[in-house]
Every structure is written in C-alpha cells, then in structure tokens.
Coordinates of C-alpha atoms in Angstrom, one line a residue:
Chain A
M22 CA 61.6 45.1 -74.4
I23 CA 62.7 41.7 -73.0
W24 CA 63.4 43.5 -69.8
S25 CA 60.0 45.1 -69.5
A26 CA 58.1 42.1 -70.6
E27 CA 60.0 39.8 -68.0
L28 CA 59.5 42.5 -65.1
R29 CA 55.8 42.4 -65.9
R30 CA 55.5 38.8 -65.9
A31 CA 57.6 38.5 -62.8
V32 CA 55.5 41.1 -61.0
R33 CA 52.2 39.2 -62.0
S34 CA 53.5 36.0 -60.8
G35 CA 53.2 35.1 -57.1
R36 CA 56.9 34.4 -56.5
V37 CA 57.8 37.9 -56.0
V38 CA 55.3 38.4 -53.4
V39 CA 56.2 35.2 -51.7
L40 CA 59.9 36.3 -51.5
L41 CA 59.0 39.7 -50.5
G42 CA 57.0 38.3 -47.8
L43 CA 59.9 35.8 -46.8
Y44 CA 62.4 38.4 -46.9
S45 CA 60.5 40.9 -45.0
M46 CA 59.5 38.1 -42.4
F47 CA 63.2 37.2 -41.9
S48 CA 64.2 40.6 -41.6
A49 CA 61.5 41.4 -39.1
L50 CA 62.6 38.5 -37.1
V51 CA 65.9 39.5 -37.0
L52 CA 65.1 42.8 -36.1
L53 CA 62.8 41.9 -33.1
V54 CA 65.5 39.3 -31.7
V55 CA 68.2 41.9 -32.2
G56 CA 65.9 44.7 -30.5
Y57 CA 65.0 42.3 -27.6
A58 CA 68.6 41.4 -27.0
T59 CA 70.0 44.8 -27.1
R60 CA 67.4 46.1 -24.9
E61 CA 67.8 43.1 -22.2
M62 CA 71.6 43.7 -22.3
Q63 CA 71.1 47.4 -21.6
A64 CA 68.5 46.7 -18.8
Q65 CA 71.2 44.3 -17.3
V66 CA 73.9 46.7 -17.6
N67 CA 71.7 49.5 -16.0
A68 CA 70.6 47.1 -13.0
K69 CA 74.4 46.3 -12.4
L70 CA 75.1 49.9 -12.4
A71 CA 72.2 50.6 -10.1
E72 CA 73.6 48.0 -7.8
V73 CA 77.0 49.6 -7.4
G74 CA 75.3 53.0 -6.9
A75 CA 76.3 54.6 -10.4
D76 CA 74.1 57.7 -11.2
A77 CA 72.2 58.1 -14.7
E78 CA 75.2 59.8 -16.2
A79 CA 77.5 56.9 -15.7
S80 CA 74.6 54.5 -17.0
A81 CA 74.4 56.7 -20.3
R82 CA 78.3 56.6 -20.4
A83 CA 78.2 52.5 -20.2
A84 CA 75.5 52.6 -23.0
E85 CA 77.6 54.6 -25.0
E86 CA 80.7 52.5 -24.6
I87 CA 78.3 49.2 -25.5
H88 CA 77.3 51.1 -28.7
K89 CA 80.8 51.8 -29.6
G90 CA 82.1 48.4 -28.7
M91 CA 79.4 47.0 -31.0
L92 CA 80.0 49.3 -33.8
G93 CA 83.6 48.6 -33.6
V94 CA 82.9 44.9 -34.1
L95 CA 80.5 45.6 -36.9
T96 CA 83.0 48.0 -38.8
S97 CA 86.1 46.2 -38.0
N98 CA 87.1 49.3 -36.1
D99 CA 87.2 51.6 -38.6
A100 CA 87.4 55.0 -37.2
A101 CA 85.7 56.8 -40.3
M102 CA 82.9 54.1 -40.4
M103 CA 82.4 54.3 -36.8
E104 CA 81.9 57.9 -36.7
A105 CA 79.7 58.0 -39.9
L106 CA 77.5 55.3 -38.7
S107 CA 77.4 56.5 -35.0
Q108 CA 74.0 58.1 -35.5
V109 CA 72.5 55.1 -37.2
P110 CA 70.6 52.7 -34.5
L111 CA 72.6 49.8 -33.8
V112 CA 69.8 47.2 -34.7
V113 CA 69.6 48.6 -38.1
L114 CA 73.4 48.0 -38.7
I115 CA 73.0 44.5 -37.2
V116 CA 70.1 43.6 -39.3
F117 CA 71.8 45.0 -42.4
K118 CA 74.7 42.8 -41.7
V119 CA 72.7 39.6 -41.3
T120 CA 70.5 40.3 -44.4
L121 CA 73.5 41.0 -46.3
F122 CA 74.6 37.5 -45.5
F123 CA 71.4 36.0 -46.6
L124 CA 70.7 38.2 -49.7
P125 CA 72.5 36.1 -52.3
A126 CA 70.3 33.0 -51.3
Y127 CA 67.3 35.2 -51.9
V128 CA 68.6 36.4 -55.1
A129 CA 69.3 32.7 -56.1
L130 CA 65.8 31.7 -55.0
M131 CA 64.4 34.6 -57.0
G132 CA 66.1 33.8 -60.3
F133 CA 67.5 30.3 -60.6
D134 CA 65.1 29.3 -63.2
Q135 CA 65.4 32.5 -65.4
L136 CA 67.2 30.8 -68.1
S137 CA 67.1 27.2 -67.2
G138 CA 63.4 27.4 -66.6
E139 CA 63.2 28.3 -70.3
V140 CA 65.8 25.9 -71.8
G141 CA 64.5 22.9 -70.2
P142 CA 61.0 23.2 -71.5
R143 CA 62.3 24.9 -74.7
S144 CA 60.3 28.1 -74.4
I145 CA 63.6 29.9 -74.9
R146 CA 63.1 28.6 -78.8
F147 CA 60.4 31.0 -79.2
L148 CA 62.5 33.9 -78.4
T149 CA 65.9 33.2 -79.9
V150 CA 64.4 33.4 -83.4
R151 CA 63.4 36.9 -82.6
A152 CA 66.2 38.4 -80.6
R153 CA 70.0 37.6 -80.1
R154 CA 70.8 35.2 -77.0
S155 CA 72.7 38.1 -75.4
S156 CA 69.7 40.2 -75.5
V157 CA 67.6 37.7 -73.8
L158 CA 70.2 37.1 -71.3
T159 CA 70.4 41.0 -70.7
G160 CA 66.7 41.4 -70.5
K161 CA 66.3 38.6 -67.9
F162 CA 69.1 40.0 -66.1
L163 CA 67.9 43.6 -66.0
A164 CA 64.4 42.3 -64.8
Q165 CA 65.9 40.5 -61.8
A166 CA 68.0 43.4 -60.9
T167 CA 65.2 45.7 -61.0
L168 CA 63.0 43.5 -59.0
L169 CA 65.8 43.2 -56.5
V170 CA 66.2 46.9 -56.2
G171 CA 62.5 47.3 -55.5
L172 CA 62.5 44.7 -53.0
V173 CA 65.6 45.7 -51.0
L174 CA 64.2 49.3 -51.0
V175 CA 60.9 48.2 -49.5
V176 CA 62.6 46.0 -46.7
D177 CA 65.0 48.6 -46.0
L178 CA 62.3 51.3 -45.9
A179 CA 60.3 49.4 -43.4
I180 CA 63.6 48.7 -41.2
F181 CA 64.5 52.4 -41.0
I182 CA 60.8 53.5 -40.1
Y183 CA 61.0 50.9 -37.4
A184 CA 64.1 52.2 -36.4
R185 CA 62.8 55.8 -36.3
M186 CA 59.7 54.6 -34.1
T187 CA 61.8 53.2 -31.5
N188 CA 64.8 55.8 -31.5
P189 CA 63.4 59.3 -31.0
D190 CA 66.9 60.5 -31.5
F191 CA 67.0 59.1 -35.0
S192 CA 66.0 62.2 -37.0
A193 CA 64.1 62.0 -40.4
A194 CA 66.9 63.7 -42.2
M195 CA 69.2 60.9 -40.9
L196 CA 66.9 58.4 -41.8
V197 CA 66.5 59.4 -45.6
L198 CA 70.3 60.0 -45.8
N199 CA 71.1 56.5 -44.5
L200 CA 68.2 54.6 -46.1
V201 CA 69.6 55.9 -49.5
K202 CA 73.2 54.8 -48.3
F203 CA 72.3 51.4 -47.0
W204 CA 70.0 50.7 -50.1
L205 CA 72.8 51.7 -52.3
A206 CA 75.3 49.3 -50.5
A207 CA 72.9 46.6 -50.6
V208 CA 72.2 47.0 -54.6
V209 CA 75.8 47.2 -55.5
F210 CA 76.5 44.2 -53.4
S211 CA 73.5 42.1 -54.6
L212 CA 73.8 43.0 -58.4
A213 CA 76.8 40.7 -58.5
Y214 CA 74.9 37.8 -57.1
V215 CA 72.0 38.5 -59.5
A216 CA 74.7 38.0 -62.3
L217 CA 76.0 34.9 -60.4
T218 CA 72.6 33.5 -60.4
A219 CA 72.3 34.3 -64.1
L220 CA 75.6 32.3 -64.8
C221 CA 74.1 29.4 -63.0
S222 CA 70.8 29.5 -64.6
S223 CA 72.7 29.4 -68.1
L224 CA 74.7 26.3 -67.2
F225 CA 72.0 23.8 -66.7
R226 CA 68.5 22.7 -68.3
L227 CA 66.9 21.7 -64.7
P228 CA 66.1 24.7 -62.6
A229 CA 66.5 22.5 -59.5
V230 CA 70.1 21.7 -60.5
S231 CA 70.8 25.5 -61.1
L232 CA 69.6 26.3 -57.6
V233 CA 71.6 23.7 -56.0
F234 CA 74.7 24.6 -58.1
N235 CA 74.1 28.4 -57.1
F236 CA 74.0 27.6 -53.4
V237 CA 77.0 25.3 -53.7
L238 CA 79.1 28.4 -55.2
L239 CA 77.7 30.7 -52.5
F240 CA 79.1 28.3 -49.9
V241 CA 82.2 28.1 -51.6
F242 CA 82.6 31.9 -51.8
W243 CA 81.8 32.2 -48.0
L244 CA 84.3 29.4 -47.2
M245 CA 87.0 31.2 -49.3
D246 CA 86.4 34.3 -47.5
T247 CA 86.3 32.8 -44.0
I248 CA 89.3 30.6 -44.6
G249 CA 91.4 33.5 -46.1
R250 CA 90.5 35.8 -43.1
G251 CA 91.4 32.8 -40.7
V252 CA 94.8 31.9 -41.5
A253 CA 98.0 33.5 -40.8
D254 CA 99.3 36.5 -42.5
T255 CA 102.0 34.6 -43.8
N256 CA 99.9 31.9 -45.3
P257 CA 99.5 32.2 -49.2
V258 CA 96.2 30.8 -48.9
R259 CA 95.1 34.1 -47.3
F260 CA 94.7 35.5 -50.7
V261 CA 91.8 33.2 -51.7
R262 CA 89.6 35.7 -49.8
Y263 CA 90.1 38.2 -52.6
L264 CA 88.2 35.9 -54.9
S265 CA 85.2 35.9 -52.9
P266 CA 82.5 38.8 -53.4
S267 CA 81.6 38.7 -49.7
Y268 CA 85.0 39.7 -48.8
Y269 CA 84.4 43.4 -50.3
A270 CA 81.1 43.9 -48.3
G271 CA 82.9 45.5 -45.4
N272 CA 83.4 49.1 -47.0
L273 CA 80.3 49.4 -48.9
L274 CA 79.0 51.6 -45.9
H275 CA 82.5 53.6 -45.9
P276 CA 82.0 57.4 -46.0
Q277 CA 85.2 57.9 -48.1
L278 CA 84.4 57.7 -51.6
S279 CA 87.7 55.8 -52.5
E280 CA 86.9 53.0 -50.0
F281 CA 83.3 52.6 -51.2
G282 CA 84.4 52.9 -54.7
A283 CA 86.9 50.1 -54.5
S284 CA 84.3 47.9 -52.8
G285 CA 81.8 48.9 -55.6
A286 CA 84.4 48.4 -58.3
A287 CA 85.0 44.7 -56.9
Y288 CA 81.5 44.2 -57.2
A289 CA 81.1 45.7 -60.7
A290 CA 84.0 43.3 -61.6
F291 CA 82.4 40.4 -60.3
A292 CA 79.3 41.1 -61.9
L293 CA 80.8 41.5 -65.2
V294 CA 82.6 38.3 -65.0
F295 CA 79.8 36.4 -64.2
L296 CA 77.5 38.1 -66.8
L297 CA 80.3 37.4 -69.5
G298 CA 80.5 33.9 -68.2
A299 CA 76.7 33.4 -68.7
H300 CA 76.7 35.2 -72.2
G301 CA 79.7 32.8 -73.2
V302 CA 77.6 29.7 -71.9
L303 CA 74.4 30.7 -73.6
R304 CA 76.2 31.6 -76.8
A305 CA 78.0 28.4 -77.1
R306 CA 75.2 25.9 -75.8
D307 CA 72.4 24.1 -77.7
L308 CA 69.1 25.2 -76.7
Chain B
M14 CA 69.8 36.5 -104.1
S15 CA 70.3 32.8 -104.0
E16 CA 67.7 30.5 -105.4
L17 CA 68.0 28.2 -102.2
A18 CA 66.2 29.0 -99.0
I19 CA 68.2 26.2 -97.0
E20 CA 71.5 24.5 -97.8
L21 CA 72.9 21.8 -95.7
F22 CA 76.5 20.5 -96.6
N23 CA 77.6 17.5 -94.8
V24 CA 76.0 18.3 -91.7
T25 CA 76.7 16.0 -88.6
K26 CA 75.5 16.6 -84.9
R27 CA 76.6 14.4 -82.0
F28 CA 75.3 14.5 -78.5
G29 CA 78.1 12.9 -76.8
P30 CA 78.9 9.6 -78.2
K31 CA 75.5 9.5 -80.0
V32 CA 75.5 10.6 -83.7
A33 CA 72.0 12.2 -84.2
V34 CA 72.7 13.3 -87.6
K35 CA 75.3 11.8 -90.2
S36 CA 76.9 13.8 -93.1
V37 CA 73.4 15.0 -94.4
S38 CA 73.6 17.2 -97.3
L39 CA 70.4 18.8 -98.7
Q40 CA 69.0 21.7 -100.6
V41 CA 65.6 23.5 -100.1
R42 CA 64.5 25.9 -103.0
R43 CA 62.7 29.1 -102.3
G44 CA 59.0 28.9 -102.7
E45 CA 58.6 25.2 -102.2
V46 CA 57.2 23.1 -99.5
Y47 CA 59.7 20.8 -98.4
G48 CA 59.1 17.7 -96.2
L49 CA 61.4 16.2 -93.7
I50 CA 60.2 12.4 -93.6
G51 CA 61.5 9.7 -91.3
P52 CA 60.7 7.3 -88.3
N53 CA 61.3 8.2 -84.8
G54 CA 65.1 9.0 -84.1
A55 CA 65.6 9.4 -87.8
G56 CA 67.2 12.9 -86.8
K57 CA 64.3 15.2 -88.4
T58 CA 64.0 17.3 -85.3
T59 CA 67.7 17.6 -84.8
T60 CA 68.0 18.7 -88.5
F61 CA 65.1 21.0 -88.0
S62 CA 66.6 22.5 -84.7
M63 CA 69.8 23.1 -86.5
M64 CA 68.1 25.1 -89.4
C65 CA 66.6 27.1 -86.7
G66 CA 70.0 27.9 -84.9
Y67 CA 68.8 26.0 -81.9
L68 CA 71.5 23.6 -82.1
Y69 CA 75.1 24.0 -83.6
P70 CA 76.1 21.4 -86.1
S71 CA 79.3 19.4 -84.9
E72 CA 80.4 19.3 -88.4
G73 CA 79.7 20.9 -91.7
T74 CA 77.7 23.9 -92.7
L75 CA 74.4 25.5 -93.1
Q76 CA 73.1 28.4 -94.8
V77 CA 69.5 29.5 -94.1
M78 CA 67.9 32.4 -96.2
G79 CA 71.7 33.1 -97.1
V80 CA 73.0 33.1 -93.6
D81 CA 74.6 31.1 -91.1
P82 CA 71.6 30.3 -88.6
S83 CA 74.2 30.4 -85.5
T84 CA 75.1 34.0 -86.4
P85 CA 73.3 36.0 -83.7
G86 CA 70.1 37.8 -84.7
A87 CA 70.6 36.9 -88.4
L88 CA 67.3 35.0 -88.9
K89 CA 65.2 37.7 -87.2
R90 CA 62.2 38.5 -89.5
R91 CA 63.6 36.0 -91.8
L92 CA 62.1 32.8 -90.2
G93 CA 59.1 31.6 -88.5
A94 CA 59.4 28.5 -86.4
L95 CA 57.1 25.8 -84.9
P96 CA 59.4 23.9 -82.7
Q97 CA 58.4 20.5 -81.4
D98 CA 57.8 20.1 -77.7
A99 CA 58.5 23.8 -76.9
V100 CA 56.2 24.8 -73.9
L101 CA 54.5 28.2 -74.4
P102 CA 56.1 30.2 -71.2
P103 CA 53.6 30.3 -68.6
G104 CA 52.4 33.4 -66.9
W105 CA 51.1 35.0 -70.1
E106 CA 47.8 35.7 -71.8
V107 CA 47.8 34.3 -75.4
G108 CA 47.1 37.5 -77.0
A109 CA 49.7 39.6 -74.9
L110 CA 52.4 37.0 -75.6
L111 CA 51.8 36.9 -79.3
T112 CA 51.9 40.7 -79.1
Y113 CA 55.2 40.7 -77.3
W114 CA 56.7 38.3 -79.8
A115 CA 55.6 40.3 -82.7
K116 CA 57.1 43.5 -81.1
L117 CA 60.1 41.6 -80.5
S118 CA 60.4 40.6 -84.1
G119 CA 60.0 44.2 -85.0
L120 CA 56.7 44.0 -86.8
E121 CA 55.1 47.3 -87.4
Q122 CA 51.3 46.3 -86.2
P123 CA 52.1 43.8 -83.4
D124 CA 48.5 43.7 -82.3
S125 CA 46.9 43.1 -85.5
E126 CA 49.9 40.6 -86.6
A127 CA 49.1 38.6 -83.3
R128 CA 45.2 38.5 -84.1
G129 CA 45.5 37.7 -87.8
A130 CA 48.1 35.0 -87.1
L131 CA 45.3 33.4 -84.3
E132 CA 42.6 33.9 -86.9
K133 CA 44.6 31.8 -89.3
V134 CA 44.9 28.9 -87.0
G135 CA 41.2 29.5 -85.7
L136 CA 42.3 30.4 -82.3
T137 CA 40.8 33.9 -82.0
E138 CA 38.8 33.0 -78.7
A139 CA 41.9 32.2 -76.9
W140 CA 43.4 35.8 -76.9
S141 CA 42.6 36.4 -73.2
V142 CA 43.4 32.6 -72.2
Q143 CA 46.5 31.9 -70.0
T144 CA 49.0 29.9 -71.9
Q145 CA 49.1 27.0 -69.0
A146 CA 45.4 26.7 -69.4
L147 CA 45.4 25.8 -73.0
S148 CA 44.8 22.2 -74.3
H149 CA 47.4 20.7 -76.3
G150 CA 45.9 21.2 -79.3
M151 CA 45.3 24.7 -78.6
A152 CA 48.8 25.4 -77.5
K153 CA 50.1 23.8 -80.9
R154 CA 47.9 26.3 -82.7
A155 CA 49.0 29.2 -80.7
S156 CA 52.8 28.2 -81.2
M157 CA 51.8 27.5 -85.1
A158 CA 50.2 31.2 -85.1
Q159 CA 53.5 32.8 -83.6
A160 CA 55.5 31.3 -86.6
L161 CA 53.2 32.8 -89.1
M162 CA 53.3 36.3 -87.8
G163 CA 54.9 39.1 -90.0
R164 CA 54.6 36.6 -93.0
P165 CA 58.4 35.4 -92.8
P166 CA 60.0 34.2 -96.2
L167 CA 60.9 30.9 -94.3
V168 CA 58.6 28.8 -92.2
L169 CA 59.7 25.9 -90.3
L170 CA 57.2 23.6 -89.0
D171 CA 57.9 20.4 -86.7
E172 CA 55.0 18.2 -86.7
P173 CA 52.5 20.8 -87.2
T174 CA 49.6 18.7 -87.4
A175 CA 50.5 16.2 -84.3
G176 CA 47.7 16.0 -81.8
L177 CA 45.1 18.1 -83.7
D178 CA 41.7 16.9 -84.5
P179 CA 41.2 16.1 -88.3
R180 CA 39.0 19.4 -88.7
I181 CA 41.8 21.6 -87.2
A182 CA 44.5 19.6 -89.1
A183 CA 42.8 20.2 -92.4
Q184 CA 42.8 24.1 -91.5
V185 CA 46.3 23.8 -90.8
R186 CA 47.3 22.1 -93.9
Q187 CA 45.2 24.9 -95.8
V188 CA 47.4 27.3 -94.2
I189 CA 50.4 25.9 -95.5
K190 CA 49.0 25.7 -99.0
D191 CA 48.5 29.3 -98.7
M192 CA 51.8 29.9 -97.8
R193 CA 53.1 28.1 -101.0
G194 CA 50.7 30.5 -102.9
Q195 CA 52.6 33.6 -101.3
Q196 CA 56.0 32.4 -102.3
Q197 CA 57.0 31.5 -98.8
T198 CA 59.4 28.5 -98.4
V199 CA 57.9 26.0 -96.0
V200 CA 59.7 23.1 -94.4
V201 CA 57.6 20.6 -92.7
S202 CA 58.7 17.6 -90.6
S203 CA 55.8 14.9 -90.1
H204 CA 55.1 11.4 -89.6
N205 CA 52.0 11.9 -91.5
L206 CA 52.9 10.8 -95.1
Q207 CA 49.8 11.1 -96.7
E208 CA 49.7 14.6 -95.3
L209 CA 53.3 15.5 -96.7
E210 CA 52.4 14.0 -100.1
E211 CA 49.4 16.3 -100.5
L212 CA 51.5 19.2 -99.2
C213 CA 55.1 18.8 -100.3
D214 CA 56.6 19.6 -103.5
A215 CA 60.1 17.9 -102.5
A216 CA 61.3 16.0 -99.4
A217 CA 64.2 14.3 -97.8
I218 CA 63.8 10.7 -96.2
L219 CA 66.1 10.4 -93.1
D220 CA 66.8 7.4 -91.5
K221 CA 69.1 6.6 -88.5
G222 CA 70.4 10.0 -88.8
A223 CA 71.4 9.7 -92.4
L224 CA 69.8 10.9 -95.6
A225 CA 68.1 7.9 -97.3
K226 CA 66.8 9.9 -100.3
A227 CA 66.0 13.3 -101.2
G228 CA 64.3 14.9 -104.4
S229 CA 61.1 16.1 -105.8
M230 CA 57.9 14.5 -104.6
T231 CA 57.5 13.2 -108.2
E232 CA 61.1 11.6 -108.1
L233 CA 60.5 10.0 -104.7
T234 CA 57.2 8.5 -105.5
G235 CA 58.0 7.5 -109.0
Q236 CA 55.3 9.1 -110.5
G237 CA 57.2 10.1 -113.6
A238 CA 59.1 6.8 -114.2
E239 CA 56.6 3.8 -113.2
F240 CA 52.9 2.7 -113.2
R241 CA 51.0 -0.3 -112.0
V242 CA 48.3 -1.9 -113.9
Q243 CA 45.8 -4.0 -112.0
I244 CA 44.9 -7.0 -114.3
A245 CA 41.5 -8.7 -113.6
Q246 CA 41.7 -11.5 -116.3
G247 CA 44.0 -12.4 -119.2
D248 CA 47.7 -13.2 -120.0
V249 CA 50.5 -10.6 -120.2
I250 CA 53.2 -11.2 -122.4
I251 CA 56.1 -9.4 -120.7
P252 CA 58.7 -9.3 -123.5
E253 CA 56.2 -7.7 -125.8
L254 CA 55.7 -4.9 -123.3
T255 CA 59.6 -4.4 -122.6
A256 CA 60.0 -4.1 -126.5
M257 CA 57.8 -1.2 -126.6
P258 CA 59.6 2.1 -127.1
G259 CA 60.3 3.9 -123.7
V260 CA 59.5 1.1 -121.7
T261 CA 62.8 -0.1 -119.7
A262 CA 61.3 -2.9 -117.5
A263 CA 58.1 -4.9 -117.0
R264 CA 57.1 -7.5 -114.5
M265 CA 54.4 -9.0 -112.5
E266 CA 54.9 -7.5 -109.2
S267 CA 52.3 -9.9 -107.5
P268 CA 49.4 -11.7 -108.7
G269 CA 47.2 -9.4 -110.8
V270 CA 49.5 -6.3 -110.6
L271 CA 51.6 -5.5 -113.4
L272 CA 54.5 -3.0 -112.8
V273 CA 55.9 -1.1 -115.8
R274 CA 59.1 1.0 -115.5
F275 CA 59.9 3.9 -118.3
E276 CA 62.2 6.4 -119.3
G277 CA 60.3 9.5 -117.7
Q278 CA 62.5 12.1 -118.9
A279 CA 62.3 11.0 -122.6
H280 CA 58.7 10.0 -122.7
P281 CA 55.5 11.6 -121.3
P282 CA 53.8 9.3 -118.9
E283 CA 50.5 9.6 -120.7
Q284 CA 52.0 8.3 -124.0
I285 CA 53.6 5.3 -122.3
I286 CA 50.6 4.3 -120.3
S287 CA 48.1 4.7 -123.3
R288 CA 50.4 2.6 -125.3
V289 CA 50.9 -0.3 -122.7
V290 CA 47.2 -0.2 -121.8
G291 CA 46.4 -0.5 -125.6
H292 CA 48.5 -3.2 -126.0
L293 CA 47.0 -5.2 -123.1
L294 CA 43.4 -4.7 -124.2
Q295 CA 44.3 -5.7 -127.9
H296 CA 45.6 -9.1 -126.4
G297 CA 42.3 -9.6 -124.3
V298 CA 43.6 -8.5 -120.8
L299 CA 40.8 -6.9 -118.9
I300 CA 42.0 -4.2 -116.6
L301 CA 40.7 -3.2 -113.2
G302 CA 42.7 0.0 -112.7
V303 CA 46.0 2.1 -113.6
S304 CA 48.0 3.9 -110.8
R305 CA 51.0 6.0 -111.5
G306 CA 54.0 5.8 -109.2
Q307 CA 54.0 4.6 -105.5
R308 CA 52.5 6.1 -102.7
L309 CA 55.1 7.9 -100.4
E310 CA 54.3 5.6 -97.4
D311 CA 55.3 2.6 -99.6
R312 CA 58.5 4.4 -100.8
V313 CA 59.4 5.4 -97.3
L314 CA 58.8 1.7 -96.0
Q315 CA 61.1 0.5 -98.8
L316 CA 63.9 2.9 -97.9
V317 CA 63.9 2.8 -94.3

C-alpha cells in the first residue's frame, strides 16, 4: 500500500519528469557526441584508405576492424561478449557504458529525500503509528525502484530506436532482444544503488546531507574500483575493488548465464546489505 | 485487560549529554482525559513522543495499551496521535491523504472514516485542498482528524489547540469531551492550563524533565482539601477556626483572604465550608465570596 501511494505521489510530483528530462537529455547528448565522433573517425579512415588507393572492400574491412577494436575495449576483450554484442551498434554500447557510470547519481537525485525528507519535518510520525518502520522503508524502496525501472526503459527504448533509425542493419528482432537485455542489466545494476540511496536517506534528518553523503559514497566506491584495478596483481590493495558495486558491471551483458548470474548475484547482495543497513538504522533511530 | 492505558516507570531520555526527561514515572487510567503540563523545555513533547514510539527511552520502561510502544506495529489501531510540529506530507490532497492513512490503519471504510474525522474538526471543505496549501490552523485540524479516524482507544494530542482561533479551539475541546464520553483515553499536552483544567480528569506537571507532581485534577488544585474565603469586613479569630472538627489549618493568606485547609478524605467539603462560613457570620464577619482549591495555573506556578 505504501508502495503504490508513494509511487502515485512521485509520479504526480514534478521531480520524476525533471529527472526523466535530464536523463534523456544527457543520454541524447552522449548519443549525438559519440555518433558524431564515430562518423568522423570512419570518414577519416575512409579518406586515408582512398588516398592509398584502397577499394571499398578494404574500407569495409577497416571499419570492421575499428568496430572490433572498440568492442574489445568495451568488453575487456571477452570473446563471448564480443560475439554476442557484435550486432549491436557501437553507439548504443558506448552510451550504455557512459549512462551506467552516471546512473547512480540519477538514482541519488531521485531518492535522496525518500526518508530524510520525512524524518526532518517529522511527517514520518503519521506513518509509524499505522505501519511498521520496515514496511515504510520497503514501500519507499519499491516505489523508487519501480520509477527507475520505468525511467530506464523509456530512455533505453529511445536509444535503441535512434540506433535502429541510423543503422539499417540493426533489425527489429535484434532491437527487441537487446533492449530487454540492456534494460535488465541496467535494472539489476541500479537496484543496488536504489538500496544505497535508501540507506543514505535513512541516516540523516537533512535531505541535503543525505545527498552529499550519497555522492561521497559513490565517489569512494568508484575510487575503490579504480585503485583496485590499477595496482599490481601482487598488491593486496587490489582486493578493495571487490567491495565496490561498480566492479561487477562488466559482465551484466555477458551472454553466459553463469557470468551474468554472478554479476547479478553481486548486485543483489549489495542491494540486500544496503537495505538491511537502512532497516537497522531506521529501526534503531529516534524519529 | 489492565486498567491502565499508559504506564511509565523511571523513564529517562537523553539527547547526547542533555537529559530531556529524568526518571519519570506516571500512570494513565483507561477512559480518563490526562494532561501533560509544564513550561517550555519541561519534557512534555519528549514524553509524548516516547508514548507514541517515535522516541526510544534511554532508561526505564513504558507500556502503552499493554504493549511496549517500540515494538513494531504494536500500536496499530490502538493509538491515534497528533504529533506537535509534524508537517503533513506535501503533494497530497487532504481527503486522499486521510483515506490512504485510514487504509494503512486497516479501517474498513477508509473514505467515510476520513470524511467523518474531517467533519469532527470542521474541515470538510478542505477535502480537495493540497496539504501544502493549508493554513497553520487548517493543517493542525487535518492532523487532528487523522488522529481521530477509527476511534482508537487511546488518543494522544500534543498541543491540539495551539494556533487555532477561539471558535475552532472550542470545537476541538468539545471533540475531546466527546471522546471521554465514548470511553476513549485521551492524553493532552498543552500550555493552556485553563483548557486542561476544564478537560482533564488527571494530569502530570513536568518541570525541567522531571515529574513535579501527578494526580487527579482535584488533588492538583486542592479542591478537596482547601478553600479560600474573601473577607470584606470583620476580625477572624484563627484559633477558633483551627479548633473546628476537620480543619487542619487556617491563616490569612493575604489581607482579606482567609485560607482554610481541611481533611478532605474524612470530611465532605460542603460540611466544612458551611461550618466555617457559619462561624464567621456568627462573629460578624462579612464575606464577599468562597472558592474551593486553587486554579491550576496558580498550582503550576507554585510547583515550577
């Protein structure tokens, strides 16, 4: 009941529309920049090939090599993933990777005041004489998660439609299959961050403090992943990357169920830990 | 079922180094209207918040309607609460919000419960008004309405008439009186001592977080144990008064005001008052008036 009520309230409020607009604008910007850069690069390669007298077949091979090279970079040269994503326009993959990086920030902006915004002005007191604190938390988490699922679907759908329009080889069947795959990956990824936002929101009375703390944690997680990947294989510091949710993003598009499942399980575990933390905090704190 | 609606035993609440409530013990019987009295910072709202389960006591134990209020979901449908300074969540129409809360409380006819509660507080016209558009008084009444939905056996009201105009405040007082008639227990925290004297069967006076005095309104105001006689003219012979059966003390409290204390439990007040007044009249003393006990306000000022 709290879920549906909070969802209705959020949909009625302007924030969801603003965030959808921001997310769409940002995705569109990345899409246009990446699309432009890809086209320019291809044109320059074609021009160089024309200078040395290469034929159309050679140009196509060069384009294929560039595509493979870029795909290799985006998939950490995982052969199975490269094969599975070979049909997906490169621009979609790049936009997906970039938006995945910023998605936690959107999640934070969407839900930073879900609890602190009610604890500060004490509105939550009207709820807690009627419902358990855990029910309040669960309802608010589910409302945020539902909003995010919808928001990501809308944006992903727009990206894929753009990709279909600009790539005639990208069939409708491939569009639907990959849309579902990319959407699922983004949902699995972002649910852990929705839970993290719930935890940050449960810790403070002031929504602004919750938001700042949330961003600090996102930065710390990013730092842990980056440092963990950057140090030598013999350095024990490398293990800190396993404590960062972003480390597990790489295999979310993996065609093998075991690889995807491992990433999904990691995100589910993070979501569970954050949610349990939020529950513990909300259960123990004065309202 | 316990006769007590609320029982606090040595309850202490600390906020960091600050002690907001110090070892308070009190009992509220079922069916009575109970007042929480005290100046600002006395610990009324903190005590109230612990009774509602919003705050956890640092020490001591509480039982509200037979359960620990910190137990998750324990007070659902047993408690209606009007918390002080709690802001109605924005983005809702009043009617929709109250209906949602009534559903959350598990009430069978949420829509009519919401409408009925708004009617009780004279706010039916606000059904479709957004909560953020309500004036302070209207928001207070909407908050009061949510506490009344489902006729819970225990209703806790923190400053229910603060900021209301006199007509609406009188309406709210009538709602509280009606609840007493329906065997609901009501706890009211207020600065308005005249209002509490009118409404309450019993009260606790808090000062600086500690319990200064608790008891029935008759005990607190001394109505059953003392009276004052306003003297217009004549000499009062104190020893003769103190020698009368049942009188424990008599003295001139101020020029023209005679204070008489008596054993209220052994002697009905009307007997003692009649005897003393008769004695004074026999001795040529002219009387302007007689008043039983003290006003609650005077009593509180003595204590805090």
